[in-house]
Coordinates of C-alpha atoms in Angstrom, one line a residue:
X263 CA 151.3 115.6 226.8
X264 CA 148.7 117.3 224.9
X265 CA 151.2 118.8 222.4
X266 CA 152.4 115.4 221.6
X267 CA 149.1 114.4 220.8
X268 CA 148.5 117.3 218.6
X269 CA 151.7 116.7 216.6
X270 CA 150.9 113.0 216.3
X271 CA 147.5 113.9 214.8
X272 CA 149.1 116.3 212.4
X273 CA 151.4 113.8 211.2
X274 CA 148.7 111.3 210.6
X275 CA 147.0 113.8 208.4
X276 CA 150.0 114.6 206.5
X277 CA 150.5 110.8 205.6
X278 CA 146.8 110.5 204.6
X279 CA 146.9 113.5 202.4
X280 CA 150.1 112.3 200.8
X281 CA 148.7 108.8 200.3
X282 CA 145.4 110.3 198.8
X283 CA 147.5 112.5 196.5
X284 CA 149.8 109.6 195.4
X285 CA 146.9 107.1 194.7
X286 CA 144.9 110.0 192.7
X287 CA 147.7 110.4 190.3
X288 CA 147.0 107.5 188.1
X289 CA 148.9 106.8 185.0
X290 CA 147.5 108.9 182.1
X291 CA 146.1 106.6 179.1
X292 CA 146.9 108.1 175.8
X293 CA 144.7 107.2 172.8
X294 CA 145.8 107.5 169.0
X295 CA 142.6 108.1 167.0
X296 CA 141.7 108.5 163.4
X297 CA 138.4 110.3 161.9
X298 CA 135.4 108.4 160.6
X299 CA 135.6 109.6 156.9
X300 CA 133.5 109.2 153.6
X301 CA 135.4 108.0 150.7
X302 CA 136.3 105.1 148.3
X303 CA 136.9 101.6 150.0
X304 CA 139.0 99.8 147.6
X305 CA 140.0 96.0 147.7
X306 CA 142.7 94.6 145.2
X307 CA 144.8 91.6 144.6
X308 CA 148.2 92.0 143.3
X309 CA 150.2 89.5 141.3
X310 CA 153.1 89.2 138.6
X311 CA 152.6 87.7 135.2
X312 CA 154.1 87.5 131.7
X313 CA 152.4 89.2 128.5
X314 CA 151.6 86.9 125.8
X315 CA 150.2 87.4 122.3
X316 CA 146.5 86.5 122.4
X317 CA 145.3 84.4 119.4
X318 CA 143.0 81.0 120.6
X319 CA 141.0 81.2 123.8
X320 CA 139.6 77.7 125.2
X321 CA 136.4 78.2 127.2
X322 CA 135.0 76.1 130.0
X323 CA 132.2 76.2 132.6
X324 CA 133.5 76.8 136.2
X325 CA 131.0 73.8 137.2
X326 CA 130.0 70.5 135.7
X327 CA 126.3 70.2 134.7
X328 CA 123.8 69.5 131.9
X329 CA 123.7 72.1 128.9
X330 CA 120.2 73.9 128.8
X331 CA 121.0 76.4 126.0
X332 CA 123.6 77.0 123.6
X333 CA 123.4 80.6 121.8
X334 CA 125.9 80.5 119.2
X335 CA 127.2 77.9 116.3
X336 CA 130.7 77.5 114.8
X337 CA 131.7 80.6 112.9
X338 CA 129.6 82.9 114.5
X339 CA 131.0 86.5 115.6
X340 CA 130.6 87.3 119.0
X341 CA 131.1 90.5 121.2
X342 CA 132.7 90.4 124.8
X343 CA 130.0 89.8 127.3
X344 CA 127.9 87.8 124.9
X345 CA 126.0 84.9 126.5
X346 CA 127.3 81.6 125.0
X347 CA 125.6 79.1 126.7
X348 CA 123.9 78.1 130.0
X349 CA 123.5 75.0 132.2
X350 CA 120.6 73.6 133.6
X351 CA 120.0 75.7 137.1
X352 CA 116.7 74.1 138.2
X353 CA 118.2 72.0 141.1
X354 CA 120.4 75.0 142.1
X355 CA 117.2 77.4 142.0
X356 CA 115.5 75.1 144.2
X357 CA 118.5 74.7 146.4
X358 CA 118.7 78.5 146.5
X359 CA 115.2 78.8 147.7
X360 CA 115.9 76.3 150.6
X361 CA 119.0 78.4 151.4
X362 CA 116.9 81.6 151.7
X363 CA 114.3 79.9 153.8
X364 CA 117.0 78.5 156.2
X365 CA 118.7 81.9 156.5
X366 CA 115.2 83.3 157.2
X367 CA 114.6 80.6 159.9
X368 CA 118.2 81.1 161.4
X369 CA 117.6 84.9 161.5
X370 CA 114.2 84.2 163.2
X371 CA 115.9 81.9 165.8
X372 CA 118.4 84.5 166.5
X373 CA 115.9 87.4 167.0
X374 CA 113.7 85.0 169.2
X375 CA 116.5 84.2 171.6
X376 CA 117.8 87.9 171.6
X377 CA 114.1 89.0 172.4
X378 CA 113.9 86.4 175.3
X379 CA 111.1 84.3 176.2
X380 CA 107.6 85.7 176.1
X381 CA 105.0 85.3 178.9
X382 CA 103.4 82.8 176.5
X383 CA 106.5 80.8 176.2
X384 CA 106.9 80.8 180.0
X385 CA 103.2 79.6 180.4
X386 CA 103.9 76.8 177.9
X387 CA 106.8 75.7 179.9
X388 CA 104.9 75.9 183.2
X389 CA 102.2 73.6 181.4
X390 CA 105.1 71.3 180.3
X391 CA 106.2 71.0 184.0
X392 CA 102.6 70.2 185.1
X393 CA 102.1 67.6 182.5
X394 CA 105.7 66.0 183.4
X395 CA 104.4 65.8 187.1
X396 CA 101.1 64.1 186.0
X397 CA 103.3 61.5 183.8
X398 CA 105.4 60.6 186.8
X399 CA 102.4 60.1 189.0
X400 CA 100.9 57.8 186.3
X401 CA 104.2 55.9 186.1
X402 CA 104.1 55.4 189.8
X403 CA 100.4 54.0 189.5
X404 CA 101.5 51.7 186.7
X405 CA 104.1 49.9 188.8
X406 CA 101.5 49.1 191.4
X407 CA 99.3 47.5 188.7
X408 CA 102.4 45.5 187.1
X409 CA 103.1 43.8 190.4
X410 CA 99.7 42.5 190.4
X411 CA 100.1 40.7 187.1
X412 CA 100.4 36.8 187.1
X413 CA 102.4 34.3 185.2
X414 CA 101.5 32.7 181.9
X415 CA 101.7 29.4 180.5
X416 CA 104.9 28.9 178.5
X417 CA 104.5 25.6 176.8
X418 CA 102.6 26.7 173.8
X419 CA 105.1 29.7 173.5
X420 CA 108.1 27.2 173.2
X421 CA 106.4 24.9 170.5
X422 CA 105.9 28.0 168.6
X423 CA 109.6 28.9 168.7
X424 CA 110.5 25.4 167.7
X425 CA 108.2 25.4 164.6
X426 CA 109.5 29.0 163.5
X427 CA 113.0 27.6 163.7
X428 CA 112.6 24.7 161.5
X429 CA 110.6 27.0 159.1
X430 CA 113.6 29.5 159.1
X431 CA 116.2 26.9 158.6
X432 CA 114.3 25.7 155.6
X433 CA 114.3 29.1 154.1
X434 CA 117.9 29.7 154.6
X435 CA 118.8 26.5 152.8
X436 CA 116.4 27.5 150.0
X437 CA 118.2 31.1 149.7
X438 CA 121.8 29.4 149.4
X439 CA 120.5 27.2 146.7
X440 CA 119.3 30.3 144.9
X441 CA 122.3 32.3 145.3
X442 CA 124.3 29.5 143.6
X443 CA 121.9 29.1 140.8
X444 CA 121.8 32.9 140.2
X445 CA 125.7 33.2 140.1
X446 CA 125.9 30.1 137.8
X447 CA 123.2 31.4 135.5
X448 CA 124.5 35.0 135.2
X449 CA 128.5 33.8 134.7
X450 CA 127.3 31.9 131.8
X451 CA 125.5 35.1 130.2
X452 CA 128.9 37.1 130.9
X453 CA 130.9 34.2 129.3
X454 CA 128.8 34.4 126.3
X455 CA 128.9 38.2 126.3
X456 CA 132.7 38.1 126.4
X457 CA 132.9 35.9 123.3
X458 CA 130.5 38.4 121.6
X459 CA 132.8 41.2 122.4
X460 CA 136.0 39.4 120.8
X461 CA 134.0 38.5 117.7
X462 CA 132.4 41.8 117.5
X463 CA 135.9 43.4 117.4
X464 CA 137.1 41.1 114.8
X465 CA 133.8 42.1 112.8
X466 CA 134.7 45.6 113.4
X467 CA 138.3 45.2 112.5
X468 CA 137.2 43.5 109.0
X469 CA 134.8 46.3 108.3
X470 CA 137.3 49.0 108.9
X471 CA 139.7 47.3 106.6
X472 CA 137.0 46.8 103.8
X473 CA 136.0 50.7 104.3
X474 CA 139.8 51.7 104.1
X475 CA 140.3 49.3 101.1
X476 CA 137.2 50.6 99.4
X477 CA 138.2 54.1 99.7
X478 CA 141.8 53.8 98.6
X479 CA 140.8 51.5 95.5
X480 CA 143.2 52.9 93.1
X481 CA 141.2 52.5 89.9
X482 CA 138.1 54.6 91.4
X483 CA 140.4 57.4 92.5
X484 CA 139.6 59.7 89.5
X485 CA 135.8 59.3 89.7
X486 CA 135.3 58.7 93.5
X487 CA 132.1 60.7 94.7
X488 CA 132.8 62.9 91.8
X489 CA 129.1 63.3 91.8
X490 CA 128.9 64.8 95.2
X491 CA 132.4 65.7 96.7
X492 CA 130.6 66.5 100.1
X493 CA 130.1 62.7 100.5
X494 CA 133.7 62.1 100.4
X495 CA 134.5 64.6 103.2
X496 CA 131.9 63.2 105.2
X497 CA 133.4 59.7 104.6
X498 CA 136.9 61.0 105.6
X499 CA 135.7 62.5 108.6
X500 CA 133.5 59.5 110.0
X501 CA 136.6 57.0 109.2
X502 CA 138.8 58.6 111.3
X503 CA 136.0 58.8 114.1
X504 CA 135.3 55.2 113.6
X505 CA 139.1 54.2 113.7
X506 CA 139.5 56.2 116.8
X507 CA 136.4 54.5 118.4
X508 CA 137.8 51.2 117.5
X509 CA 141.3 51.7 118.8
X510 CA 139.5 52.8 122.0
X511 CA 137.4 49.8 122.2
X512 CA 140.4 47.4 121.2
X513 CA 142.6 49.0 123.9
X514 CA 139.9 48.6 126.6
X515 CA 139.2 45.0 125.9
X516 CA 142.8 44.3 125.9
X517 CA 143.4 46.0 129.3
X518 CA 140.7 43.7 131.0
X519 CA 141.7 40.3 129.6
X520 CA 143.4 39.5 133.0
X521 CA 140.6 41.1 135.0
X522 CA 137.4 40.0 133.5
X523 CA 135.1 41.3 136.2
X524 CA 131.4 41.6 135.5
X525 CA 131.8 45.6 135.6
X526 CA 134.7 45.5 132.9
X527 CA 132.8 43.1 130.6
X528 CA 129.7 45.7 130.9
X529 CA 132.0 48.6 129.9
X530 CA 133.6 46.5 127.0
X531 CA 130.1 45.9 125.7
X532 CA 129.4 49.6 125.7
X533 CA 132.7 50.3 124.2
X534 CA 132.4 47.7 121.4
X535 CA 128.9 48.6 120.6
X536 CA 129.9 52.4 120.2
X537 CA 132.8 51.4 118.0
X538 CA 130.3 49.3 115.9
X539 CA 127.7 52.3 115.8
X540 CA 130.8 54.6 114.5
X541 CA 131.8 52.0 111.9
X542 CA 128.2 51.6 110.7
X543 CA 128.1 55.4 110.2
X544 CA 131.5 55.5 108.2
X545 CA 130.3 52.7 106.0
X546 CA 127.0 54.4 105.5
X547 CA 129.0 57.3 104.3
X548 CA 131.2 55.3 102.1
X549 CA 128.0 53.8 100.4
X550 CA 127.0 57.5 99.7
X551 CA 130.4 58.0 98.2
X552 CA 130.1 54.8 96.0
X553 CA 126.6 55.9 95.0
X554 CA 128.1 59.2 93.7
X555 CA 131.0 57.4 91.9
X556 CA 130.9 56.9 88.2
X557 CA 132.7 54.4 86.0
X558 CA 135.6 55.2 84.0
X559 CA 138.3 54.0 81.7
X560 CA 139.9 52.4 84.7
X561 CA 136.9 51.7 86.8
X562 CA 134.4 49.2 85.2
X563 CA 130.8 48.8 86.3
X564 CA 131.8 45.4 87.7
X565 CA 134.3 46.8 89.9
X566 CA 132.0 49.5 91.2
X567 CA 129.4 47.1 91.9
X568 CA 131.8 44.8 93.8
X569 CA 133.0 47.7 95.9
X570 CA 129.4 48.5 96.8
X571 CA 128.7 44.9 97.5
X572 CA 131.7 44.7 99.8
X573 CA 130.4 47.9 101.9
X574 CA 126.8 46.5 102.0
X575 CA 128.2 43.0 103.3
X576 CA 130.3 45.0 105.9
X577 CA 127.5 47.0 107.1
X578 CA 125.3 43.8 107.4
X579 CA 128.1 42.2 109.4
X580 CA 128.3 45.3 111.6
X581 CA 124.6 45.3 112.0
X582 CA 124.6 41.7 113.0
X583 CA 127.3 42.4 115.4
X584 CA 125.5 45.4 117.3
X585 CA 122.3 43.0 117.3
X586 CA 124.6 40.5 119.1
X587 CA 126.1 42.9 121.5
X588 CA 122.7 44.4 122.3
X589 CA 121.2 40.9 122.7
X590 CA 124.1 40.1 125.2
X591 CA 123.2 43.3 127.0
X592 CA 119.6 42.5 127.3
X593 CA 120.6 38.9 128.3
X594 CA 122.5 40.0 131.3
X595 CA 119.9 42.8 132.2
X596 CA 117.2 40.1 132.1
X597 CA 119.2 37.6 134.1
X598 CA 120.1 40.2 136.7
X599 CA 116.4 41.1 137.1
X600 CA 115.4 37.6 137.3
X601 CA 118.3 36.8 139.8
X602 CA 117.1 39.6 141.8
X603 CA 113.4 38.5 141.7
X604 CA 114.6 35.1 143.0
X605 CA 116.8 36.6 145.6
X606 CA 113.9 38.8 146.7
X607 CA 111.5 35.9 146.9
X608 CA 113.9 33.7 148.8
X609 CA 114.7 36.7 151.1
X610 CA 110.9 37.4 151.8
X611 CA 110.5 33.9 152.9
X612 CA 113.4 34.3 155.1
X613 CA 112.2 37.6 156.5
X614 CA 108.8 36.2 157.1
X615 CA 110.3 33.2 158.9
X616 CA 112.6 35.3 160.8
X617 CA 109.7 37.8 161.8
X618 CA 107.6 34.8 162.9
X619 CA 110.7 33.5 165.1
X620 CA 111.1 36.8 166.5
X621 CA 107.5 37.1 167.4
X622 CA 107.6 33.8 168.9
X623 CA 110.8 34.4 171.1
X624 CA 109.5 38.0 172.2
X625 CA 106.3 36.1 173.2
X626 CA 108.1 33.5 175.1
X627 CA 110.5 36.1 176.9
X628 CA 107.6 38.1 177.9
X629 CA 106.3 35.1 179.5
X630 CA 109.4 33.9 181.1
X631 CA 110.3 37.5 182.3
X632 CA 106.6 37.8 183.6
X633 CA 106.5 40.2 186.6
X634 CA 110.2 40.9 187.0
X635 CA 110.6 42.3 183.5
X636 CA 107.4 44.2 183.8
X637 CA 108.4 45.7 187.0
X638 CA 111.8 46.7 185.6
X639 CA 109.9 48.2 182.6
X640 CA 107.6 50.2 185.0
X641 CA 110.6 51.3 187.2
X642 CA 112.3 52.5 184.1
X643 CA 109.3 54.4 183.1
X644 CA 109.3 56.2 186.7
X645 CA 113.1 57.2 186.0
X646 CA 112.1 58.6 182.4
X647 CA 109.1 60.5 183.9
X648 CA 111.7 61.8 186.6
X649 CA 114.2 62.9 183.9
X650 CA 111.4 64.4 181.9
X651 CA 110.0 66.3 184.8
X652 CA 113.6 67.7 185.6
X653 CA 114.3 68.3 182.1
X654 CA 111.0 70.4 181.8
X655 CA 111.8 72.3 185.2
X656 CA 115.2 73.2 183.8
X657 CA 113.7 74.5 180.4
X658 CA 111.5 76.6 182.6
X659 CA 114.6 78.1 184.6
X660 CA 116.4 78.8 181.4
X661 CA 113.5 80.7 179.9
X662 CA 113.2 82.8 182.8
X663 CA 116.9 83.4 183.1
X664 CA 117.2 84.6 179.5
X665 CA 119.7 83.6 176.6
X666 CA 123.3 82.9 177.7
X667 CA 126.4 84.2 175.6
X668 CA 127.1 81.0 174.4
X669 CA 123.5 80.4 173.0
X670 CA 123.6 83.7 171.4
X671 CA 127.0 82.9 169.8
X672 CA 125.6 79.5 168.5
X673 CA 122.6 81.1 166.9
X674 CA 124.8 83.8 165.4
X675 CA 127.0 81.1 163.8
X676 CA 124.0 79.2 162.4
X677 CA 122.9 82.8 160.5
X678 CA 126.5 82.9 159.1
X679 CA 126.6 79.4 158.0
X680 CA 122.9 80.0 156.3
X681 CA 124.5 83.1 154.7
X682 CA 127.5 81.2 153.4
X683 CA 125.4 78.4 152.0
X684 CA 123.1 81.0 150.2
X685 CA 126.0 82.7 148.6
X686 CA 127.7 79.4 147.7
X687 CA 124.5 78.6 145.8
X688 CA 124.0 81.9 144.2
X689 CA 127.8 81.8 142.9
X690 CA 127.0 78.2 141.4
X691 CA 124.0 79.7 139.6
X692 CA 126.2 82.8 138.3
X693 CA 128.9 80.4 137.2
X694 CA 126.4 78.4 135.3
X695 CA 126.4 81.0 132.5
X696 CA 129.3 81.1 130.0
X697 CA 130.1 84.7 128.5
X698 CA 132.5 85.6 125.8
X699 CA 135.5 87.0 127.3
X700 CA 136.5 89.2 124.4
X701 CA 135.5 89.6 120.7
X702 CA 136.0 86.9 118.5
X703 CA 134.9 84.1 116.1
X704 CA 133.6 80.6 117.6
X705 CA 135.8 77.8 116.2
X706 CA 134.8 74.7 118.2
X707 CA 131.6 73.8 120.4
X708 CA 132.0 70.4 122.3
X709 CA 128.5 69.3 123.4
X710 CA 125.0 69.7 122.6
X711 CA 121.8 70.6 124.7
X712 CA 120.9 68.1 127.1
X713 CA 124.5 66.8 127.4
X714 CA 126.6 66.6 130.6
X715 CA 129.7 68.8 130.4
X716 CA 132.6 68.8 132.8
X717 CA 134.5 71.6 134.0
X718 CA 137.7 70.2 133.2
X719 CA 137.1 69.9 129.7
X720 CA 137.0 72.7 127.1
X721 CA 133.6 73.4 126.0
X722 CA 134.0 76.2 123.4
X723 CA 136.7 77.8 121.5
X724 CA 137.1 81.3 120.0
X725 CA 139.6 83.1 117.9
X726 CA 140.4 86.6 118.8
X727 CA 142.1 89.4 116.7
X728 CA 142.8 91.6 120.1
X729 CA 146.5 92.0 121.0
X730 CA 147.9 90.6 124.2
X731 CA 146.8 88.7 127.4
X732 CA 148.7 88.3 130.9
X733 CA 148.4 85.1 132.7
X734 CA 149.2 85.3 136.4
X735 CA 149.0 82.9 139.4
X736 CA 146.6 83.8 142.2
X737 CA 146.9 82.3 145.6
X738 CA 143.9 80.2 146.9
X739 CA 143.7 82.8 149.8
X740 CA 142.7 85.5 147.3
X741 CA 141.0 83.7 144.4
X742 CA 137.6 83.9 145.8
X743 CA 137.8 87.5 145.6
X744 CA 138.6 87.8 142.0
X745 CA 135.8 87.9 139.2
X746 CA 135.6 88.0 135.4
X747 CA 135.4 91.7 134.4
X748 CA 137.4 93.1 137.2
X749 CA 139.4 96.0 136.4
X750 CA 143.3 95.6 136.4
X751 CA 146.1 98.2 136.5
X752 CA 149.2 97.2 134.9
X753 CA 152.8 98.2 135.1
X754 CA 155.8 96.6 133.5
X755 CA 159.2 96.2 134.6
X756 CA 160.4 97.3 131.3
X757 CA 158.8 100.7 131.3
X758 CA 159.0 101.4 135.2
X759 CA 156.1 102.0 137.7
X760 CA 155.0 105.3 136.2
X761 CA 153.9 104.1 132.9
X762 CA 150.4 102.4 133.8
X763 CA 148.0 100.7 131.6
X764 CA 144.6 98.9 132.3
X765 CA 143.0 95.7 131.3
X766 CA 140.2 93.2 132.5
X767 CA 140.1 89.8 134.0
X768 CA 138.5 87.6 131.1
X769 CA 139.3 84.0 132.5
X770 CA 139.6 82.2 135.8
X771 CA 140.9 78.7 135.3
X772 CA 138.9 76.2 137.8
X773 CA 141.7 73.5 138.0
X774 CA 144.3 74.5 140.7
X775 CA 148.2 74.5 140.3
X776 CA 150.6 73.6 142.8
X777 CA 153.8 75.5 143.2
X778 CA 156.2 74.6 146.1
X779 CA 153.4 73.3 148.2
X780 CA 151.1 76.4 147.6
X781 CA 147.6 76.0 145.8
X782 CA 147.3 78.6 142.8
X783 CA 144.6 79.5 140.3
X784 CA 145.6 80.7 136.9
X785 CA 144.0 84.1 135.8
X786 CA 144.0 85.7 132.3
X787 CA 143.8 89.4 131.9
X788 CA 143.0 91.1 128.6
X789 CA 145.3 93.9 127.7
X790 CA 145.2 95.8 124.5
X791 CA 148.5 97.7 124.4
X792 CA 150.8 99.4 121.8
X793 CA 152.6 96.7 120.0
X794 CA 155.3 99.1 119.4
X795 CA 155.8 99.5 123.2
X796 CA 154.7 96.1 124.6
X797 CA 156.2 93.0 123.6
X798 CA 155.4 89.4 124.4
X799 CA 157.5 88.0 127.3
X800 CA 157.6 91.2 129.3
X801 CA 157.2 90.9 133.1
X802 CA 154.0 92.6 134.1
X803 CA 152.9 93.7 137.5
X804 CA 148.9 93.5 138.2
X805 CA 146.6 95.2 140.6
X806 CA 143.2 93.7 140.4
X807 CA 140.3 96.1 141.5
X808 CA 138.3 93.1 143.1
X809 CA 135.7 95.3 144.9
X810 CA 135.0 99.2 145.3
X811 CA 132.6 101.0 147.4
X812 CA 132.3 104.8 146.7
X813 CA 130.9 107.5 149.1
X814 CA 131.1 104.9 151.9
X815 CA 131.5 105.7 155.6
X816 CA 135.0 104.0 156.3
X817 CA 137.6 103.6 159.3
X818 CA 141.1 102.1 159.4
X819 CA 141.6 98.4 160.1
X820 CA 143.2 99.1 163.3
X821 CA 140.2 100.7 164.9
X822 CA 137.9 97.6 164.5
X823 CA 137.9 95.1 167.2
X824 CA 135.7 91.9 167.9
X825 CA 133.9 90.6 170.9
X826 CA 132.0 87.0 170.8
X827 CA 131.4 87.3 167.1
X828 CA 130.3 91.1 167.4
X829 CA 132.4 93.7 165.6
X830 CA 132.9 97.0 167.6
X831 CA 135.1 99.9 167.9
X832 CA 135.9 102.7 170.5
X833 CA 135.1 106.5 170.3
X834 CA 136.4 109.1 172.6
X835 CA 134.0 111.0 174.9
X836 CA 136.1 113.5 176.6
X837 CA 139.0 111.1 178.1
X838 CA 136.7 107.9 178.4
X839 CA 136.6 105.5 175.4
X840 CA 133.3 104.1 174.8
X841 CA 132.5 100.7 172.9
X842 CA 130.2 101.1 170.0
X843 CA 128.8 98.0 168.0
X844 CA 128.8 98.4 164.3
X845 CA 128.0 96.6 161.1
X846 CA 130.8 96.3 158.6
X847 CA 130.5 96.0 154.9
X848 CA 133.4 95.7 152.3
X849 CA 137.0 95.1 153.8
X850 CA 139.4 97.0 151.7
X851 CA 143.0 97.0 151.5
X852 CA 143.4 99.9 154.1
X853 CA 140.2 100.8 155.1
X854 CA 136.7 99.0 156.0
X855 CA 133.3 99.9 155.3
X856 CA 130.9 100.6 158.1
X857 CA 127.1 100.4 157.4
X858 CA 125.7 101.0 160.6
X859 CA 127.0 102.5 164.1
X860 CA 129.1 105.4 163.1
X861 CA 128.6 108.7 161.5
X862 CA 131.2 110.9 159.5
X863 CA 133.5 112.9 161.5
X864 CA 133.5 110.9 164.4
X865 CA 137.1 110.0 166.2
X866 CA 137.8 106.4 166.5
X867 CA 140.5 104.9 168.7
X868 CA 143.3 103.2 166.8
X869 CA 146.0 102.4 169.5
X870 CA 145.9 102.6 173.2
X871 CA 149.1 103.4 175.2
X872 CA 148.9 103.5 178.9

């Protein structure tokens, strides 16, 4: 019996040893690692384009805004990088200051929550709990006082309500009469204005014909502006401007004839007045031409005087038309102000009567409700005080417990939003300067200091003598990385990948292009190649160097991980992987820059195999 007992114990020990040995042989975890190195982090954007001969380049601002400075004039020769013009950035500078303040505040809030509540903060919350308790005690005491109040006499209150209602009814009727009168008066002014628009267009048409007939007068062609030919050039140019302005006004007036809204008539007055001013200018230029014209065997003094008289009469008619348009605009403006004054006065009377009625009703309701209403209010005050006490107690508990992960994540997101806003504003300020993308001669300037320019319209043009440029479409995903003056590595299908050339980004069009449902932005690369080798139309492959950081601590992308918005890596200590939180910098095509947390030579985990 004793022998069997010993054998059983031995078997049990063997089973236990086997079990322990089996459980101790866990699956071995294999780690693939990479060394933390120091080198160059390169970020590129690739695209395909077609080479074109570079001749004329149209320039525009990235953003719309008011011109604050123009540093060149038509005909100036400029070098690449020359500052051509600037937009007003006063508001953006103020916005940048606000963005910096917001970022500082967000960082301060994040640091505050990470550091946790101080003893002083906890004491403040404890005081808030004590004050909330006092408020609750006062609310209970107030309820006792409210129950002791007596009812009030309501007869006088009802009489006040009836009187106030009669006054309000009279005020509303007066307001309706004022509205009707205002509408009638304004409609009459707009009817007159529409008549003036049409009559002014006729005057403009006649003046243009007079101007055209005068300049084309056959007997005057040999001596027309012979004393100063520049007057004839000025007249020719202003005549074209005037005709275009008239055509624009006439087209607009015809387009609104079946839709004579006040807004359309206002716009018609503006268009017609603009056309009349342009016509007056060209008539003035034509008058200068006639003053510089002499008589000849074909042109008598009487004929010349008649031509001058015709132009003078046309100018007088145009000036009268301008006066009529201006008067119509002023009459409408005056009537609108008068109407608004009348409405404001009538509305003020209504508001006063309504206020009196509201006050009387409130007084009546307060008397009718009497003790029940006051008791309900007092009870609500007690509930509010109880809620305030509970909130103060919860706040105290939260401060003692420390911040949660969700709170930390929230404040981190606020910091990120503030950083994004700051970068966005700085980018707008940077985009408010227009640079010469290459050497050339300014041929066109469309604007003056103080004017508002649009990002969709060309502001300047220059002619360049450089050889080639490449236009390529960049997707909306990558366009934010590309900047003016980024270096570009270029290869051509016709020459093979071994023949490499260089260039620079000189233009990024702000308007998007949609191709097969995908948004792209056109980027122009300047390339000065050998005309004997490179030909227009060749397909080119572009690698745009959008960012570069030399002598940077870097790791492969596979090694970087994310937890609750924080970046970290794993490093091996023996056979154990330990998490290390890091601060990242530039994200390259292959590697990513590490600003803090790692040192050169460390091994980081890129893959884990169990």
